[in-house]
Amino acid sequence: MTFRNGILSLLVALPGVAFAQCPPILTPSPVFAPNPITRNLLVNPGAESGFTSWGGAYESGVETGNVHSGLNAFTAGPNFSSVPFNTDVEMQQTIDLSKVAGISAADLAAGDLVANLSFWYGDQIAYSGSSGRVHLFLTTGTPTPTCTEVELKLTTNPNSSAPALAWTNAVGSIAIPPGTQYINYIMGFLPSGPPSFTNNTGIIDDNVLTISRRPLTSNLLLNPGAESGALTHWFARNGATPAAPVNAATYFGPGDPNAAHSGNYMFYGGSTPNAYVSQTVALSSVAGIALADVDAGLLTADYGFWYADKNGGTDGAEGRITLGFFDANLASLGQMSPSELRGTTSTYPQSALPASVSVNWLYETGTFPIPPATRSIVYTMDFNGGSSANTGVFDDNVLTISRR
């Protein structure tokens, strides 16, 4: 990785920390750890205040038209033509975890925390070869910091007849090693390479860095994003018509640049209003938890999911999840749901592009206490509203268990 002078000078100014180049030796999970304990730790995450709080941004630019949200977004900038093609354009922020509200010195020493990152990437020119990425440097104060990176390269459908801006989200979570004090969040724009090395047309917006407590379990849901292409491990109770898996080309239409939140498939309500689909998790088979802790009321069920609607909620479609808790005799101990989500879309009628509609993916996360005596949890995706159909889709569902 190549550091810019502006970035390097900021990094070496940190007290008592030595930085060095390092490979991405940790692999982030492809989903957020649910229920973060902090707000977004990044200041000015979407360039709404220009480059305020970002170091090394002298070669970067601010896009004021094609944005994911707000009025601005980050770009490689107008000065990139003077930079060698094999040098990335980067900017960064450093977070001192010892100064973050809600995180204790004991938390940092124990290694019980998880860093969650997210960013949205778009490209103003189809097939440009440009890409965007984020590195996290998790620094323990040793000469060689622990690193991880999430890199996203936007792809456009080969059948697209003209350039169109569609926003794609990259997310990841990574365990924070014991003793970590600093997290360096480094946003990078990668050019297409020679001979057109000035072709760095990507846009990054709405960066997010949050901290969660490490859950006791991994994601307990199987086939959480319908990537099997079928409802494997999911069912509809009482003979109801279930939701169905759908791929991006079928849902959005051939040549449309919008995509599933990740992978190729999503869960789709389709022609059935108020469809739903469920999965049951038996707690007795979950590694990492004790039923005695369940019965003592010490555990929580943490959820996360992504929801979108190509019609922007205009047909009344809404989505939410429901967690049902059952004892050993399958008697209900109660069920809990967050508020419903209604999808949105954004239109980009910029002069450099034909008008295009981006379908926005919305993220919902939270936690519910697990009632004592619970032996199974039923996770349900509810496709609500819509008199004759439900055009909403779910993707990347997560259910984990944590200690209160």
XYZ file of C-alpha atoms in Angstrom:
404
model
C 0.000 0.000 0.000
C 1.322 3.439 -0.885
C 0.954 6.223 1.650
C 0.567 9.827 0.615
C 2.649 12.451 2.386
C -0.493 13.948 3.868
C -1.583 10.625 5.329
C 1.833 9.615 6.557
C 2.435 12.861 8.392
C -0.849 12.417 10.244
C -0.123 8.820 11.177
C 3.350 9.422 12.616
C 1.984 12.242 14.724
C 0.059 9.773 16.875
C 1.648 9.303 20.322
C 3.594 6.132 20.949
C 2.416 4.254 17.841
C 4.635 2.931 15.066
C 3.019 2.382 11.671
C 4.251 0.263 8.795
C 2.971 -1.179 5.577
C 1.167 -4.429 6.209
C -0.891 -6.934 4.210
C -4.596 -7.567 4.819
C -3.989 -10.489 7.163
C -7.489 -10.490 8.615
C -10.579 -11.299 6.581
C -13.751 -9.398 7.480
C -17.075 -11.171 7.618
C -19.425 -9.969 4.850
C -22.017 -8.602 7.282
C -22.240 -6.164 10.151
C -22.114 -7.465 13.680
C -25.614 -6.439 14.796
C -26.502 -3.869 17.434
C -23.500 -1.495 17.601
C -22.730 0.111 20.950
C -21.422 3.338 19.372
C -22.673 5.891 16.918
C -20.825 6.297 13.632
C -17.291 7.222 14.767
C -16.353 8.964 11.520
C -16.699 12.731 11.361
C -18.012 14.146 8.088
C -18.561 10.659 6.610
C -20.141 11.867 3.372
C -18.142 14.993 2.509
C -20.977 17.284 3.602
C -18.275 19.542 5.088
C -15.759 19.049 2.296
C -12.572 17.392 3.586
C -13.012 18.408 7.225
C -11.530 15.746 9.567
C -9.946 13.753 6.701
C -6.173 13.614 6.316
C -4.287 13.193 3.044
C -7.116 14.543 0.912
C -5.095 16.975 -1.202
C -5.546 14.928 -4.387
C -9.216 14.198 -3.797
C -12.347 15.986 -4.859
C -15.915 16.557 -3.732
C -18.783 15.516 -5.994
C -21.823 17.770 -5.629
C -24.302 16.137 -7.969
C -24.196 12.346 -8.016
C -24.371 11.468 -4.331
C -25.792 8.630 -2.277
C -27.255 10.989 0.309
C -27.038 14.651 1.251
C -25.373 17.150 -1.081
C -21.777 15.897 -1.426
C -19.674 12.756 -1.863
C -15.935 11.980 -2.151
C -14.183 11.479 -5.506
C -10.608 10.947 -6.689
C -10.579 14.608 -7.602
C -9.548 16.874 -10.464
C -5.817 16.613 -9.750
C -5.519 12.902 -10.363
C -4.079 13.343 -13.839
C -0.809 14.467 -12.248
C -0.472 11.295 -10.149
C 1.243 8.116 -11.457
C -1.284 5.485 -12.458
C -0.020 2.964 -9.884
C -0.562 5.323 -6.950
C -3.903 5.285 -5.174
C -5.756 8.396 -4.108
C -6.480 8.025 -0.395
C -7.718 9.901 2.649
C -8.070 8.759 6.230
C -9.326 9.331 9.766
C -7.852 7.962 12.989
C -10.079 6.950 15.900
C -8.667 6.698 19.436
C -10.809 3.948 20.991
C -9.726 4.909 24.508
C -11.701 8.139 24.075
C -14.906 6.610 22.688
C -17.912 6.759 25.009
C -19.198 3.325 25.945
C -15.875 1.534 25.496
C -13.803 0.766 28.590
C -10.129 -0.063 29.037
C -11.259 -3.531 30.114
C -13.140 -3.964 26.825
C -10.014 -3.075 24.839
C -7.784 -5.356 26.903
C -10.157 -8.313 26.674
C -10.572 -8.231 22.913
C -14.362 -8.423 23.175
C -15.107 -5.810 20.517
C -15.838 -5.867 16.796
C -15.309 -3.067 14.268
C -18.023 -2.661 11.629
C -17.399 -0.769 8.407
C -19.608 0.246 5.526
C -19.340 2.498 2.481
C -21.304 3.132 -0.698
C -19.565 3.184 -4.073
C -20.728 4.429 -7.468
C -19.015 5.023 -10.800
C -19.948 7.867 -13.120
C -18.748 5.957 -16.207
C -19.723 2.399 -17.074
C -16.844 -0.048 -17.632
C -14.286 2.552 -16.454
C -12.236 0.000 -14.510
C -12.155 2.323 -11.504
C -12.784 0.913 -8.037
C -12.985 1.963 -4.418
C -11.867 0.347 -1.203
C -11.513 0.900 2.520
C -8.611 -0.284 4.675
C -8.871 -0.587 8.431
C -5.568 -0.458 10.302
C -6.169 -1.812 13.801
C -3.156 -0.578 15.726
C -2.025 -2.169 18.968
C 1.018 0.033 19.387
C 3.453 -2.581 18.090
C 5.710 -1.940 15.072
C 3.488 -4.043 12.817
C -0.198 -3.179 13.118
C -2.938 -5.654 12.358
C -4.671 -4.795 9.076
C -7.790 -5.633 7.188
C -9.351 -4.266 4.035
C -12.629 -4.373 2.209
C -12.351 -3.628 -1.490
C -15.301 -3.085 -3.784
C -15.199 -2.771 -7.553
C -18.400 -1.674 -9.204
C -19.522 -3.789 -12.130
C -22.110 -2.751 -14.681
C -24.402 -5.110 -16.517
C -22.947 -5.899 -19.981
C -26.397 -5.410 -21.469
C -26.562 -1.811 -20.302
C -26.881 0.438 -23.353
C -25.602 3.582 -21.624
C -23.703 4.564 -18.491
C -25.848 4.693 -15.374
C -24.983 5.394 -11.767
C -26.003 2.682 -9.298
C -24.794 2.633 -5.727
C -23.319 -0.543 -4.278
C -22.694 -1.127 -0.574
C -19.673 -2.915 0.880
C -19.867 -3.966 4.528
C -17.711 -5.995 6.870
C -17.007 -6.727 10.514
C -13.667 -7.618 12.053
C -12.652 -8.649 15.560
C -10.543 -5.982 17.279
C -7.384 -7.605 18.705
C -6.758 -7.218 22.460
C -4.857 -4.060 23.292
C -5.904 -2.134 20.185
C -6.107 1.612 20.795
C -6.311 3.197 17.338
C -8.337 2.404 14.244
C -7.244 4.089 11.021
C -10.041 4.178 8.444
C -8.463 4.709 5.017
C -10.683 5.370 1.997
C -9.079 4.783 -1.395
C -9.863 5.374 -5.063
C -8.142 3.020 -7.506
C -7.633 4.021 -11.151
C -8.223 1.846 -14.169
C -4.486 1.651 -14.952
C -2.612 2.470 -18.153
C -3.024 3.728 -20.739
C -5.965 5.762 -19.364
C -4.672 6.254 -15.834
C -6.712 9.459 -15.415
C -9.856 7.334 -15.586
C -10.664 7.281 -11.871
C -14.343 8.120 -11.886
C -15.528 6.407 -8.711
C -17.507 8.083 -5.932
C -17.599 7.060 -2.251
C -20.309 8.264 0.124
C -21.772 7.569 3.565
C -18.790 5.902 5.247
C -19.624 4.188 8.538
C -17.419 2.856 11.341
C -19.130 1.515 14.455
C -18.153 -0.796 17.301
C -20.147 -3.791 18.541
C -19.511 -6.221 21.348
C -18.362 -9.540 20.008
C -21.416 -11.845 19.964
C -21.262 -15.262 21.567
C -22.231 -16.878 18.266
C -21.703 -16.461 14.570
C -24.712 -15.817 12.332
C -27.229 -18.520 13.265
C -29.256 -18.204 10.065
C -28.557 -20.567 7.176
C -28.920 -19.300 3.612
C -29.386 -15.756 4.998
C -29.329 -14.052 1.595
C -31.098 -16.693 -0.552
C -27.816 -17.431 -2.340
C -28.823 -21.089 -2.716
C -31.388 -19.833 -5.231
C -34.070 -21.614 -3.228
C -35.804 -21.355 0.146
C -33.369 -23.851 1.639
C -33.743 -23.794 5.478
C -36.729 -21.394 5.269
C -40.424 -22.253 5.525
C -43.902 -20.738 5.677
C -46.129 -21.907 8.498
C -49.780 -22.884 8.353
C -49.810 -23.362 4.592
C -49.199 -19.701 3.800
C -47.627 -18.773 0.484
C -43.998 -17.966 1.235
C -41.758 -15.329 -0.167
C -39.410 -16.546 -2.881
C -35.767 -16.080 -3.878
C -35.159 -13.820 -6.862
C -32.004 -12.809 -8.685
C -31.123 -9.215 -9.445
C -31.686 -9.410 -13.204
C -35.206 -10.773 -12.718
C -36.148 -8.303 -9.991
C -34.653 -5.084 -11.362
C -34.870 -6.000 -15.047
C -32.258 -6.898 -17.702
C -29.580 -4.251 -18.062
C -30.537 -2.420 -14.872
C -27.388 -1.509 -12.892
C -29.053 -2.008 -9.500
C -28.058 -5.167 -7.670
C -28.734 -7.361 -4.659
C -27.192 -6.012 -1.480
C -24.607 -8.780 -1.814
C -24.308 -11.840 -4.007
C -26.880 -12.569 -6.690
C -30.135 -13.371 -4.875
C -32.651 -11.778 -2.484
C -35.915 -12.748 -0.799
C -38.932 -11.319 -2.634
C -42.569 -10.915 -1.591
C -43.678 -10.957 -5.241
C -47.294 -11.305 -6.206
C -48.351 -12.372 -2.714
C -49.330 -9.510 -0.381
C -48.314 -10.057 3.248
C -46.043 -12.978 2.420
C -43.523 -14.148 4.953
C -40.867 -16.779 5.424
C -39.314 -18.140 8.634
C -36.385 -20.102 10.004
C -36.180 -21.839 13.389
C -33.010 -21.897 15.483
C -32.853 -24.554 18.245
C -30.827 -23.106 21.109
C -29.786 -26.537 22.381
C -27.675 -26.972 19.232
C -26.006 -23.534 19.362
C -22.339 -23.654 20.303
C -21.062 -20.923 22.612
C -24.114 -20.494 24.843
C -25.451 -22.326 27.909
C -29.134 -22.982 28.445
C -28.580 -22.039 32.105
C -27.702 -18.527 30.902
C -30.881 -18.495 28.813
C -32.969 -19.458 31.835
C -31.245 -16.814 33.954
C -32.237 -14.147 31.437
C -28.626 -13.240 30.658
C -28.731 -13.414 26.843
C -30.021 -11.271 23.992
C -30.968 -12.008 20.384
C -29.330 -9.503 18.019
C -30.674 -9.035 14.491
C -29.752 -7.198 11.334
C -31.137 -7.154 7.783
C -31.198 -5.070 4.586
C -34.420 -4.060 2.852
C -35.148 -2.407 -0.506
C -38.081 -1.788 -2.843
C -37.656 -1.046 -6.546
C -40.935 0.915 -6.449
C -39.801 3.040 -3.528
C -42.740 2.031 -1.337
C -45.290 3.610 -3.675
C -47.496 0.500 -3.591
C -47.573 0.481 0.211
C -45.069 -2.350 0.568
C -43.147 -2.476 3.841
C -40.778 -4.929 5.462
C -39.779 -5.947 8.972
C -38.548 -8.992 10.849
C -40.193 -10.728 13.797
C -38.468 -12.843 16.434
C -40.653 -15.466 18.103
C -39.519 -17.197 21.298
C -40.754 -20.715 22.189
C -40.204 -23.086 25.122
C -39.421 -26.814 24.955
C -43.107 -27.600 24.389
C -43.333 -25.055 21.533
C -45.478 -22.777 23.671
C -45.000 -19.147 22.727
C -43.115 -16.966 25.194
C -43.730 -13.871 23.103
C -42.626 -12.228 19.888
C -40.902 -8.933 19.162
C -40.536 -6.778 16.039
C -38.853 -3.493 15.159
C -40.685 -0.831 13.204
C -41.434 -1.439 9.530
C -39.219 -0.132 6.746
C -40.516 1.422 3.538
C -38.152 1.466 0.561
C -36.854 4.567 -1.184
C -35.252 5.374 -4.539
C -33.054 8.223 -5.795
C -32.916 9.715 -9.286
C -29.719 11.137 -10.789
C -30.549 13.449 -13.717
C -27.003 14.807 -13.984
C -25.756 16.256 -17.272
C -22.930 13.693 -17.477
C -25.329 10.782 -17.256
C -28.709 9.795 -18.593
C -31.294 9.884 -15.816
C -31.019 6.774 -13.693
C -32.846 5.465 -10.648
C -30.876 3.940 -7.790
C -32.773 1.618 -5.440
C -31.633 2.341 -1.895
C -30.800 -0.495 0.494
C -31.883 0.300 4.080
C -30.290 -1.355 7.130
C -32.128 -2.230 10.336
C -30.458 -3.670 13.432
C -31.309 -4.096 17.100
C -31.519 -6.485 20.024
C -34.238 -8.194 22.070
C -33.884 -9.981 25.445
C -34.326 -13.740 25.223
C -37.058 -14.797 27.683
C -36.062 -17.410 30.285
C -37.024 -20.991 29.290
C -36.633 -20.217 25.568
C -35.512 -23.261 23.595
C -36.056 -22.040 20.033
C -36.148 -18.723 18.200
C -38.150 -18.279 15.000
C -36.790 -15.544 12.714
C -39.413 -14.297 10.242
C -39.178 -11.886 7.327
C -42.524 -10.079 7.003
C -43.483 -8.642 3.600
C -46.308 -6.337 4.658
C -48.676 -3.973 2.868
C -49.556 -3.781 -0.790
C -53.086 -4.745 -1.794
C -52.143 -7.108 -4.610
C -48.365 -7.516 -4.435
C -45.309 -6.746 -2.356
C -42.314 -5.500 -4.266
C -39.964 -5.343 -1.270
C -36.849 -7.524 -0.984
C -34.706 -8.643 1.980
C -31.041 -9.572 1.909
C -28.209 -10.519 4.280
C -30.242 -11.422 7.361
C -28.266 -11.884 10.589
C -29.200 -13.408 13.947
C -26.593 -13.691 16.699
C -26.711 -14.150 20.479
C -24.893 -11.958 22.959
C -24.577 -11.604 26.714
C -26.429 -8.697 28.300
